[in-house]
Amino acid sequence: MFLKSTPESVGISSRQILKYLKIINSRGLASHSVLIARGDKLICEAYWKPFDRSVKHRMYSQTKSYVGIAVRLLADDGKISLDDKIISYFPDKLPEKIHPYLEKLTIRNMLMMRTCFDEYDVNWFRSGTDDRVKLYFSQKPAVYPGTQYRYDSNGSFVLGALVERVSGMCFLDYLREKCLDEIGFSKSAYCLKCPGGHSWADSALICTPLDMLSFGRLVGCFGKWNGRQIIPEHIIRDAIEDESDCMTNGYRSFDNCGYMSQLWRFYGNAFGFNGMHDQLTFYDPDTDITFTCTSGNYRTPSSREILVSYAFSEIVETAGDTLKEDEFAYAELQNYINNLTLVTAHGAEKSPLEKEINGKLFIAEENKTGISEFSFNFGDDCEFNYKNEQGEKTIRFGRKENIFQPFPQTGYSDKIGGQSCEGHTYECACSGAWGTENQLRILVQIIDVYIGTVYINFSYKDGHGRIKMIGDGENFLGEYNGTINAQISAF
């Protein structure tokens, strides 16, 4: 495991790490954790309350990198060949007529994201399937396998099912035996399931950020841990050599530097893992730096670019030899870390408009959200009350402070992805602020096993209210997307 040390002891300035944390906070990012190690020294362990080192986090597509290593370990054990045709392992899941492209699809093609499918041909969430593997093979191929990179999340799921079928255990248990137990990976870590019982191997590993940091360093060091080779070195080196060009335009960003075997190339010689809502891990071999962050950001490349590019410019590229200890700077860094809290809505705490609309009922025109009426109650803490197809709901929000509560919408998935669970909901954090005197912003952050965000923007003039609502989650929050025009009742 890692030893806690000062940044200066390994040639990194505490001031640079503090600068980095302040930058990502200044951009309003929904950060949950940042961990940085150099060698086996943990020099930054920052959590935004209510997160801490004990909280397990959804890692989304970072899960794929675990699956990729598991598949290569199976090949190293002689149980499969990477050049085997994938359909040979799933004869019971195939369509009656097999397309020639599908017939030629190899395990290696799938590891490199050079499959014969377009990612969005079939949305398994909306398909209602109870057999996602069979659904995958039922798609119509669109490209000769091995030709070009096309991100195929469903293919990574099938690779997880391959590990299960060949090893007789889920990919996480297989990796525990091979390497995870030895690096101190959490015993309580787990993976959500898909309908049909397979591990949700492309998106749903639940573990701690420290687990991610450890696995990132293990992979970065080519399978060596505390001086012992626990994953054969050639497995990682071969995975890095199997690289696909994923640049789709001339502009270079962190996520188009190259895609390896279920691994991403980052800037320079760094490589690592990349998950939705900005779950990121990279290892830089030139500096021996391992970086991990967890987040709840809206799905946009801009936030990931901020997190990664500044990590390189402020930390990786400034790393040098051992520095003189700077007790004042280190104390300042630790004090800043100790006071980190989850981001809140940006703007003013109050508006004169509150008196005019407080408690007034707004009647909504027909709209996509299904919200028929709403009102606001303003006090020390505030309420957004509304009625939708499920009935009467309330979101409590603080004035530029988070109020933690269950999100009022129910029926969302629990341990099985894509499967409605009656009465189930997620924990969330809610805050509000006024962008201008007549525009209220409410920020709802889902911070549960599933991560998501609802942005509620309310504007008002002369008895007329308008809400623009954006709900961003994986197969949930869809009913929180749309615009609502409304008037105060009996205005």
Short mmCIF file of C-alpha atoms in Angstrom, two decimals:
data_model
loop_
_atom_site.label_atom_id
_atom_site.label_comp_id
_atom_site.label_asym_id
_atom_site.label_seq_id
_atom_site.Cartn_x
_atom_site.Cartn_y
_atom_site.Cartn_z
CA MET A 1 0.00 0.00 0.00
CA PHE A 2 0.97 3.66 -0.24
CA LEU A 3 2.85 5.57 2.47
CA LYS A 4 1.66 9.09 3.22
CA SER A 5 4.37 11.66 2.56
CA THR A 6 4.81 15.34 1.89
CA PRO A 7 4.87 16.38 -1.76
CA GLU A 8 8.27 17.98 -1.29
CA SER A 9 9.80 14.66 -0.19
CA VAL A 10 9.23 13.33 -3.73
CA GLY A 11 10.04 16.48 -5.69
CA ILE A 12 6.60 18.07 -6.03
CA SER A 13 5.64 21.38 -4.47
CA SER A 14 2.68 21.54 -2.08
CA ARG A 15 1.95 24.91 -3.68
CA GLN A 16 1.50 23.29 -7.08
CA ILE A 17 -1.00 20.75 -5.74
CA LEU A 18 -2.84 23.54 -3.91
CA LYS A 19 -2.90 25.55 -7.13
CA TYR A 20 -4.36 22.58 -8.99
CA LEU A 21 -7.12 22.04 -6.45
CA LYS A 22 -7.99 25.73 -6.51
CA ILE A 23 -8.14 25.73 -10.30
CA ILE A 24 -10.63 22.89 -10.53
CA ASN A 25 -12.70 24.44 -7.73
CA SER A 26 -12.69 27.80 -9.49
CA ARG A 27 -14.14 26.15 -12.60
CA GLY A 28 -17.15 24.93 -10.61
CA LEU A 29 -16.43 21.26 -11.18
CA ALA A 30 -18.35 18.66 -9.19
CA SER A 31 -15.22 17.01 -7.78
CA HIS A 32 -15.49 14.15 -5.31
CA SER A 33 -11.84 13.16 -4.82
CA VAL A 34 -8.30 13.72 -6.07
CA LEU A 35 -5.49 11.33 -5.14
CA ILE A 36 -1.87 11.72 -6.25
CA ALA A 37 1.07 9.42 -5.61
CA ARG A 38 4.68 9.43 -6.72
CA GLY A 39 6.20 6.02 -6.49
CA ASP A 40 4.70 4.39 -3.42
CA LYS A 41 4.26 7.74 -1.64
CA LEU A 42 0.74 9.16 -1.34
CA ILE A 43 1.20 12.93 -1.44
CA CYS A 44 -2.38 14.13 -1.91
CA GLU A 45 -5.59 12.56 -0.68
CA ALA A 46 -8.38 15.09 -1.08
CA TYR A 47 -12.11 14.46 -0.68
CA TRP A 48 -14.98 16.88 -1.08
CA LYS A 49 -17.38 16.34 1.81
CA PRO A 50 -19.53 14.26 2.20
CA PHE A 51 -17.07 11.96 0.39
CA ASP A 52 -14.16 10.44 2.28
CA ARG A 53 -11.72 7.56 1.87
CA SER A 54 -14.26 4.98 3.08
CA VAL A 55 -16.91 5.85 0.48
CA LYS A 56 -17.09 3.47 -2.47
CA HIS A 57 -17.72 5.22 -5.77
CA ARG A 58 -19.16 4.20 -9.14
CA MET A 59 -16.24 4.10 -11.57
CA TYR A 60 -18.23 3.80 -14.82
CA SER A 61 -16.04 2.97 -17.84
CA GLN A 62 -12.87 2.64 -15.81
CA THR A 63 -14.40 -0.82 -15.29
CA LYS A 64 -13.46 -1.69 -18.88
CA SER A 65 -9.76 -1.52 -18.05
CA TYR A 66 -10.18 -4.18 -15.36
CA VAL A 67 -11.99 -6.39 -17.85
CA GLY A 68 -9.25 -5.87 -20.44
CA ILE A 69 -6.57 -7.07 -18.02
CA ALA A 70 -8.73 -10.03 -16.98
CA VAL A 71 -9.14 -11.10 -20.63
CA ARG A 72 -5.39 -10.95 -21.22
CA LEU A 73 -4.73 -12.95 -18.06
CA LEU A 74 -7.08 -15.64 -19.40
CA ALA A 75 -5.06 -15.70 -22.61
CA ASP A 76 -1.81 -15.92 -20.66
CA ASP A 77 -3.24 -18.92 -18.79
CA GLY A 78 -3.89 -20.58 -22.15
CA LYS A 79 -7.66 -20.63 -21.67
CA ILE A 80 -8.33 -18.43 -24.70
CA SER A 81 -6.45 -16.87 -27.60
CA LEU A 82 -6.91 -13.19 -28.37
CA ASP A 83 -7.25 -14.11 -32.02
CA ASP A 84 -10.14 -16.48 -31.33
CA LYS A 85 -13.46 -15.54 -32.87
CA ILE A 86 -15.73 -14.22 -30.14
CA ILE A 87 -18.78 -16.11 -31.43
CA SER A 88 -17.04 -19.44 -30.75
CA TYR A 89 -17.57 -18.84 -27.02
CA PHE A 90 -21.27 -17.98 -27.27
CA PRO A 91 -22.91 -20.49 -29.66
CA ASP A 92 -26.14 -20.32 -27.65
CA LYS A 93 -26.40 -16.53 -28.05
CA LEU A 94 -26.09 -16.23 -31.82
CA PRO A 95 -28.74 -15.35 -34.42
CA GLU A 96 -29.89 -18.00 -36.83
CA LYS A 97 -28.05 -16.29 -39.69
CA ILE A 98 -24.55 -15.03 -38.83
CA HIS A 99 -23.26 -12.02 -40.74
CA PRO A 100 -19.78 -12.53 -42.29
CA TYR A 101 -18.40 -9.54 -40.36
CA LEU A 102 -19.62 -10.95 -37.06
CA GLU A 103 -18.16 -14.33 -37.98
CA LYS A 104 -14.68 -12.75 -38.25
CA LEU A 105 -14.83 -10.61 -35.09
CA THR A 106 -11.96 -11.53 -32.75
CA ILE A 107 -11.38 -10.94 -29.07
CA ARG A 108 -8.44 -8.71 -29.96
CA ASN A 109 -10.67 -6.58 -32.22
CA MET A 110 -13.00 -6.08 -29.28
CA LEU A 111 -10.22 -5.18 -26.86
CA MET A 112 -9.01 -2.52 -29.28
CA MET A 113 -12.52 -1.11 -29.95
CA ARG A 114 -12.33 -2.19 -33.57
CA THR A 115 -15.53 -4.20 -33.63
CA CYS A 116 -18.01 -4.61 -36.48
CA PHE A 117 -20.73 -2.58 -34.74
CA ASP A 118 -21.62 1.06 -34.31
CA GLU A 119 -21.99 1.74 -30.58
CA TYR A 120 -25.46 3.24 -30.69
CA ASP A 121 -27.18 0.80 -33.06
CA VAL A 122 -28.87 -0.88 -30.10
CA ASN A 123 -29.58 0.79 -26.76
CA TRP A 124 -29.82 -2.06 -24.28
CA PHE A 125 -31.54 0.10 -21.66
CA ARG A 126 -34.47 0.78 -23.97
CA SER A 127 -34.53 -2.70 -25.49
CA GLY A 128 -36.16 -4.35 -22.47
CA THR A 129 -33.82 -7.32 -22.92
CA ASP A 130 -33.05 -9.84 -20.19
CA ASP A 131 -30.03 -11.11 -22.19
CA ARG A 132 -27.64 -8.35 -23.15
CA VAL A 133 -25.11 -10.79 -24.69
CA LYS A 134 -27.69 -12.15 -27.09
CA LEU A 135 -28.79 -8.60 -27.92
CA TYR A 136 -25.21 -7.69 -28.83
CA PHE A 137 -24.90 -10.46 -31.38
CA SER A 138 -28.32 -9.64 -32.85
CA GLN A 139 -27.13 -6.23 -34.07
CA LYS A 140 -26.49 -5.65 -37.75
CA PRO A 141 -22.73 -5.31 -38.39
CA ALA A 142 -21.69 -2.07 -40.04
CA VAL A 143 -17.94 -2.36 -40.62
CA TYR A 144 -15.36 -5.06 -41.25
CA PRO A 145 -13.81 -5.94 -37.85
CA GLY A 146 -10.35 -4.55 -37.16
CA THR A 147 -10.73 -1.74 -39.68
CA GLN A 148 -11.17 1.32 -37.48
CA TYR A 149 -11.73 2.52 -33.93
CA ARG A 150 -15.33 2.94 -32.78
CA TYR A 151 -16.07 3.08 -29.08
CA ASP A 152 -18.18 0.01 -28.30
CA SER A 153 -19.25 -0.15 -24.67
CA ASN A 154 -21.51 -3.12 -25.33
CA GLY A 155 -18.51 -5.03 -26.65
CA SER A 156 -16.68 -4.51 -23.36
CA PHE A 157 -19.70 -5.90 -21.56
CA VAL A 158 -19.49 -9.04 -23.72
CA LEU A 159 -15.78 -9.34 -22.86
CA GLY A 160 -16.83 -9.39 -19.21
CA ALA A 161 -19.30 -12.15 -20.01
CA LEU A 162 -16.47 -14.00 -21.74
CA VAL A 163 -14.40 -13.89 -18.53
CA GLU A 164 -17.38 -15.26 -16.62
CA ARG A 165 -18.01 -18.05 -19.10
CA VAL A 166 -14.37 -19.18 -19.33
CA SER A 167 -13.23 -18.70 -15.73
CA GLY A 168 -16.51 -19.59 -14.01
CA MET A 169 -16.44 -16.38 -11.96
CA CYS A 170 -17.07 -12.68 -12.50
CA PHE A 171 -14.15 -10.59 -13.72
CA LEU A 172 -13.69 -8.92 -10.33
CA ASP A 173 -13.41 -12.23 -8.44
CA TYR A 174 -11.05 -13.55 -11.11
CA LEU A 175 -8.86 -10.46 -10.69
CA ARG A 176 -8.97 -10.78 -6.92
CA GLU A 177 -7.30 -14.18 -7.20
CA LYS A 178 -4.79 -12.93 -9.75
CA CYS A 179 -3.75 -9.59 -8.28
CA LEU A 180 -6.31 -7.44 -6.45
CA ASP A 181 -6.09 -9.14 -3.07
CA GLU A 182 -2.33 -8.69 -3.04
CA ILE A 183 -2.54 -4.93 -3.63
CA GLY A 184 -5.09 -4.47 -0.81
CA PHE A 185 -8.11 -3.88 -3.02
CA SER A 186 -11.26 -3.43 -0.92
CA LYS A 187 -12.98 -6.69 0.04
CA SER A 188 -16.30 -4.84 -0.11
CA ALA A 189 -15.83 -3.68 -3.72
CA TYR A 190 -18.35 -5.10 -6.16
CA CYS A 191 -19.89 -4.72 -9.61
CA LEU A 192 -23.53 -4.08 -10.41
CA LYS A 193 -25.36 -6.62 -12.55
CA CYS A 194 -27.27 -6.47 -15.80
CA PRO A 195 -30.59 -8.21 -16.46
CA GLY A 196 -29.79 -11.88 -16.93
CA GLY A 197 -27.18 -11.97 -14.17
CA HIS A 198 -23.99 -10.92 -15.97
CA SER A 199 -21.69 -8.39 -14.34
CA TRP A 200 -22.18 -4.89 -15.73
CA ALA A 201 -18.61 -5.15 -16.88
CA ASP A 202 -18.46 -2.07 -19.09
CA SER A 203 -19.62 0.47 -16.53
CA ALA A 204 -20.40 -0.54 -12.97
CA LEU A 205 -17.42 -1.29 -10.75
CA ILE A 206 -18.00 0.11 -7.24
CA CYS A 207 -14.80 0.67 -5.25
CA THR A 208 -12.85 3.37 -3.43
CA PRO A 209 -10.61 5.97 -5.09
CA LEU A 210 -7.66 4.42 -3.25
CA ASP A 211 -8.50 1.10 -4.92
CA MET A 212 -8.35 2.85 -8.30
CA LEU A 213 -5.04 4.50 -7.45
CA SER A 214 -3.58 1.13 -6.47
CA PHE A 215 -4.75 -0.64 -9.62
CA GLY A 216 -3.56 2.29 -11.73
CA ARG A 217 -0.09 2.04 -10.26
CA LEU A 218 -0.04 -1.76 -10.65
CA VAL A 219 -0.88 -1.48 -14.36
CA GLY A 220 1.45 1.51 -14.79
CA CYS A 221 4.34 -0.44 -13.28
CA PHE A 222 3.70 -3.29 -15.72
CA GLY A 223 2.28 -5.62 -13.10
CA LYS A 224 4.92 -5.15 -10.39
CA TRP A 225 3.88 -4.43 -6.80
CA ASN A 226 6.27 -3.99 -3.87
CA GLY A 227 9.04 -5.56 -5.90
CA ARG A 228 7.03 -8.63 -6.92
CA GLN A 229 5.75 -9.35 -10.44
CA ILE A 230 2.11 -10.29 -9.79
CA ILE A 231 0.90 -9.69 -13.36
CA PRO A 232 3.28 -10.87 -16.10
CA GLU A 233 4.98 -7.80 -17.52
CA HIS A 234 4.32 -8.75 -21.14
CA ILE A 235 0.55 -8.62 -20.55
CA ILE A 236 0.62 -4.86 -19.94
CA ARG A 237 3.23 -4.20 -22.62
CA ASP A 238 1.24 -6.16 -25.19
CA ALA A 239 -1.90 -4.27 -24.23
CA ILE A 240 -0.16 -0.96 -24.81
CA GLU A 241 1.18 -2.08 -28.18
CA ASP A 242 -2.34 -2.99 -29.38
CA GLU A 243 -3.26 0.63 -30.01
CA SER A 244 -5.99 2.24 -32.10
CA ASP A 245 -5.98 5.77 -33.49
CA CYS A 246 -9.00 7.50 -31.96
CA MET A 247 -8.42 11.05 -33.21
CA THR A 248 -11.45 12.15 -35.19
CA ASN A 249 -10.25 15.67 -35.99
CA GLY A 250 -7.03 17.66 -36.00
CA TYR A 251 -7.46 19.01 -32.48
CA ARG A 252 -5.53 17.07 -29.86
CA SER A 253 -7.17 16.52 -26.48
CA PHE A 254 -6.52 14.07 -23.68
CA ASP A 255 -9.15 11.60 -24.91
CA ASN A 256 -7.92 11.23 -28.50
CA CYS A 257 -4.23 10.57 -27.87
CA GLY A 258 -4.83 6.88 -28.56
CA TYR A 259 -6.89 3.90 -27.39
CA MET A 260 -5.05 0.77 -26.34
CA SER A 261 -6.45 -2.55 -25.16
CA GLN A 262 -9.25 -1.18 -22.93
CA LEU A 263 -6.79 1.51 -21.82
CA TRP A 264 -6.50 5.16 -22.83
CA ARG A 265 -3.34 6.98 -23.79
CA PHE A 266 -3.08 10.34 -22.06
CA TYR A 267 -0.59 13.15 -22.75
CA GLY A 268 3.06 12.24 -23.23
CA ASN A 269 3.71 8.62 -22.35
CA ALA A 270 0.97 8.44 -19.72
CA PHE A 271 -1.84 5.92 -19.94
CA GLY A 272 -4.77 4.88 -17.81
CA PHE A 273 -8.53 4.61 -17.40
CA ASN A 274 -11.42 6.92 -18.27
CA GLY A 275 -15.00 6.82 -16.96
CA MET A 276 -18.20 8.80 -17.50
CA HIS A 277 -18.85 11.82 -15.28
CA ASP A 278 -15.03 12.16 -15.06
CA GLN A 279 -13.76 9.15 -13.18
CA LEU A 280 -10.12 9.26 -14.26
CA THR A 281 -6.88 7.43 -13.49
CA PHE A 282 -3.54 7.78 -15.24
CA TYR A 283 0.06 6.72 -14.66
CA ASP A 284 2.95 8.74 -16.07
CA PRO A 285 6.04 6.51 -16.49
CA ASP A 286 8.41 9.45 -16.97
CA THR A 287 7.72 10.81 -13.47
CA ASP A 288 6.32 7.70 -11.71
CA ILE A 289 3.19 9.71 -10.84
CA THR A 290 -0.20 8.03 -10.42
CA PHE A 291 -3.31 10.22 -10.44
CA THR A 292 -6.94 9.36 -9.67
CA CYS A 293 -10.03 11.54 -9.44
CA THR A 294 -13.73 10.84 -8.99
CA SER A 295 -16.38 13.34 -9.99
CA GLY A 296 -20.01 14.00 -10.76
CA ASN A 297 -19.61 16.31 -13.72
CA TYR A 298 -22.04 16.74 -16.57
CA ARG A 299 -21.01 14.61 -19.54
CA THR A 300 -18.88 17.06 -21.50
CA PRO A 301 -15.26 16.79 -22.68
CA SER A 302 -14.47 20.25 -21.29
CA SER A 303 -14.47 19.22 -17.63
CA ARG A 304 -12.25 16.20 -18.31
CA GLU A 305 -9.86 18.37 -20.27
CA ILE A 306 -9.61 20.74 -17.29
CA LEU A 307 -8.97 17.91 -14.84
CA VAL A 308 -6.34 16.23 -17.00
CA SER A 309 -4.55 19.12 -18.69
CA TYR A 310 -4.04 21.03 -15.43
CA ALA A 311 -2.92 17.84 -13.67
CA PHE A 312 -0.16 17.63 -16.26
CA SER A 313 0.77 21.31 -16.41
CA GLU A 314 0.66 21.97 -12.67
CA ILE A 315 1.87 18.65 -11.24
CA VAL A 316 3.37 16.18 -13.71
CA GLU A 317 5.37 18.72 -15.71
CA THR A 318 6.66 20.51 -12.59
CA ALA A 319 7.85 17.34 -10.82
CA GLY A 320 11.57 17.16 -10.12
CA ASP A 321 14.01 15.95 -7.53
CA THR A 322 13.51 16.10 -3.78
CA LEU A 323 12.65 19.61 -2.57
CA LYS A 324 13.30 21.35 0.70
CA GLU A 325 10.36 20.81 3.05
CA ASP A 326 7.93 23.73 3.07
CA GLU A 327 5.97 23.34 6.29
CA PHE A 328 3.89 26.47 5.76
CA ALA A 329 2.82 25.49 2.23
CA TYR A 330 2.10 21.92 3.29
CA ALA A 331 -0.03 23.12 6.23
CA GLU A 332 -1.91 25.46 3.87
CA LEU A 333 -2.54 22.57 1.48
CA GLN A 334 -3.82 20.30 4.25
CA ASN A 335 -6.08 23.04 5.62
CA TYR A 336 -7.53 23.60 2.14
CA ILE A 337 -8.13 19.88 1.70
CA ASN A 338 -9.80 19.60 5.11
CA ASN A 339 -12.31 22.29 4.13
CA LEU A 340 -13.30 20.96 0.71
CA THR A 341 -17.05 20.52 0.22
CA LEU A 342 -19.20 19.47 -2.71
CA VAL A 343 -19.82 22.24 -5.24
CA THR A 344 -22.98 24.33 -4.92
CA ALA A 345 -25.06 26.50 -7.26
CA HIS A 346 -23.26 29.67 -8.34
CA GLY A 347 -24.77 33.12 -7.83
CA ALA A 348 -26.32 35.34 -5.15
CA GLU A 349 -27.94 33.94 -2.00
CA LYS A 350 -31.09 36.09 -2.20
CA SER A 351 -33.21 38.16 -4.58
CA PRO A 352 -35.93 40.79 -3.96
CA LEU A 353 -38.12 38.70 -6.28
CA GLU A 354 -38.56 36.07 -3.55
CA LYS A 355 -41.28 38.16 -1.86
CA GLU A 356 -43.34 38.31 -5.04
CA ILE A 357 -43.32 34.60 -5.86
CA ASN A 358 -42.96 33.00 -2.41
CA GLY A 359 -45.71 30.38 -1.97
CA LYS A 360 -47.43 31.28 -5.27
CA LEU A 361 -48.73 28.37 -7.34
CA PHE A 362 -47.60 28.27 -10.98
CA ILE A 363 -49.84 26.37 -13.41
CA ALA A 364 -47.77 24.85 -16.21
CA GLU A 365 -48.59 24.38 -19.85
CA GLU A 366 -48.30 20.83 -21.17
CA ASN A 367 -44.65 19.89 -21.41
CA LYS A 368 -42.25 16.93 -21.77
CA THR A 369 -41.36 16.75 -18.07
CA GLY A 370 -44.95 16.00 -17.02
CA ILE A 371 -44.79 18.72 -14.37
CA SER A 372 -48.25 20.30 -14.15
CA GLU A 373 -47.71 22.83 -11.36
CA PHE A 374 -44.97 24.13 -9.08
CA SER A 375 -44.18 26.63 -6.36
CA PHE A 376 -41.27 27.93 -4.29
CA ASN A 377 -40.99 28.44 -0.55
CA PHE A 378 -38.11 30.67 0.54
CA GLY A 379 -36.68 30.65 4.05
CA ASP A 380 -33.37 29.83 5.69
CA ASP A 381 -33.74 26.65 3.64
CA CYS A 382 -35.88 26.66 0.53
CA GLU A 383 -38.23 24.33 -1.33
CA PHE A 384 -39.11 23.65 -4.92
CA ASN A 385 -42.50 21.93 -4.82
CA TYR A 386 -43.95 20.39 -7.95
CA LYS A 387 -46.44 17.86 -9.19
CA ASN A 388 -45.64 15.36 -11.92
CA GLU A 389 -46.94 11.98 -13.06
CA GLN A 390 -45.78 10.35 -9.80
CA GLY A 391 -47.58 12.91 -7.66
CA GLU A 392 -46.49 15.74 -5.39
CA LYS A 393 -42.74 16.18 -4.94
CA THR A 394 -40.41 18.46 -2.98
CA ILE A 395 -36.75 19.31 -3.49
CA ARG A 396 -35.24 21.14 -0.54
CA PHE A 397 -32.26 23.34 -1.36
CA GLY A 398 -29.92 25.52 0.64
CA ARG A 399 -28.83 29.02 -0.23
CA LYS A 400 -25.48 28.25 -1.85
CA GLU A 401 -25.30 25.31 0.54
CA ASN A 402 -26.14 21.68 -0.08
CA ILE A 403 -29.03 19.95 1.62
CA PHE A 404 -28.67 16.17 1.52
CA GLN A 405 -31.84 14.15 0.95
CA PRO A 406 -33.36 11.34 -1.10
CA PHE A 407 -34.19 12.50 -4.61
CA PRO A 408 -38.01 12.58 -4.80
CA GLN A 409 -38.38 10.60 -8.05
CA THR A 410 -38.71 6.87 -7.35
CA GLY A 411 -38.49 3.63 -9.32
CA TYR A 412 -34.89 3.93 -10.42
CA SER A 413 -32.51 0.96 -10.79
CA ASP A 414 -30.69 -0.50 -7.82
CA LYS A 415 -28.33 -3.50 -8.00
CA ILE A 416 -29.47 -4.48 -11.50
CA GLY A 417 -28.93 -1.85 -14.17
CA GLY A 418 -31.83 -0.93 -16.42
CA GLN A 419 -34.32 -2.67 -14.16
CA SER A 420 -36.89 -0.50 -12.42
CA CYS A 421 -37.01 -0.96 -8.66
CA GLU A 422 -40.30 0.18 -7.14
CA GLY A 423 -39.89 2.85 -4.50
CA HIS A 424 -36.13 3.06 -4.96
CA THR A 425 -34.38 6.40 -5.32
CA TYR A 426 -30.93 7.93 -4.88
CA GLU A 427 -29.31 10.24 -2.35
CA CYS A 428 -28.68 13.73 -3.64
CA ALA A 429 -27.30 17.14 -2.68
CA CYS A 430 -29.33 20.25 -3.57
CA SER A 431 -28.39 23.93 -3.56
CA GLY A 432 -29.73 27.13 -5.07
CA ALA A 433 -28.54 30.62 -6.03
CA TRP A 434 -29.78 33.60 -8.03
CA GLY A 435 -27.96 34.22 -11.32
CA THR A 436 -29.79 37.55 -11.68
CA GLU A 437 -32.65 39.06 -9.69
CA ASN A 438 -35.23 37.18 -11.76
CA GLN A 439 -33.32 33.94 -12.48
CA LEU A 440 -32.98 31.15 -9.93
CA ARG A 441 -30.59 28.25 -10.36
CA ILE A 442 -31.11 24.97 -8.53
CA LEU A 443 -28.36 22.37 -8.71
CA VAL A 444 -29.31 18.77 -7.84
CA GLN A 445 -26.41 16.31 -7.63
CA ILE A 446 -27.12 12.58 -7.45
CA ILE A 447 -24.31 11.15 -5.32
CA ASP A 448 -25.30 7.54 -4.89
CA VAL A 449 -24.26 4.27 -6.55
CA TYR A 450 -25.52 6.04 -9.67
CA ILE A 451 -24.21 9.52 -10.47
CA GLY A 452 -26.22 12.25 -12.18
CA THR A 453 -27.21 15.91 -12.20
CA VAL A 454 -30.38 17.95 -12.61
CA TYR A 455 -30.01 21.62 -13.52
CA ILE A 456 -33.18 23.65 -12.85
CA ASN A 457 -33.14 27.19 -14.22
CA PHE A 458 -36.21 29.28 -13.31
CA SER A 459 -36.83 32.76 -14.72
CA TYR A 460 -39.76 35.12 -14.03
CA LYS A 461 -41.47 38.28 -15.26
CA ASP A 462 -44.96 39.73 -14.75
CA GLY A 463 -46.61 36.61 -13.44
CA HIS A 464 -45.01 34.36 -16.04
CA GLY A 465 -42.46 31.72 -15.09
CA ARG A 466 -40.27 29.53 -17.25
CA ILE A 467 -38.17 26.56 -16.20
CA LYS A 468 -35.44 25.02 -18.31
CA MET A 469 -34.53 21.65 -16.87
CA ILE A 470 -31.61 19.40 -17.84
CA GLY A 471 -31.38 15.95 -16.29
CA ASP A 472 -28.18 14.00 -16.96
CA GLY A 473 -27.94 10.41 -15.76
CA GLU A 474 -27.35 6.95 -17.19
CA ASN A 475 -30.86 5.75 -18.07
CA PHE A 476 -32.51 7.90 -15.41
CA LEU A 477 -33.50 11.56 -14.97
CA GLY A 478 -35.01 11.49 -18.46
CA GLU A 479 -38.24 12.98 -17.12
CA TYR A 480 -36.25 15.99 -15.92
CA ASN A 481 -35.43 17.25 -19.41
CA GLY A 482 -37.48 19.95 -21.03
CA THR A 483 -38.86 23.48 -20.74
CA ILE A 484 -41.90 24.51 -18.76
CA ASN A 485 -43.95 27.66 -19.37
CA ALA A 486 -46.25 28.60 -16.52
CA GLN A 487 -48.32 31.40 -14.99
CA ILE A 488 -49.15 32.19 -11.40
CA SER A 489 -52.61 30.84 -10.63
CA ALA A 490 -55.34 33.47 -10.96
CA PHE A 491 -52.81 36.10 -11.91
#
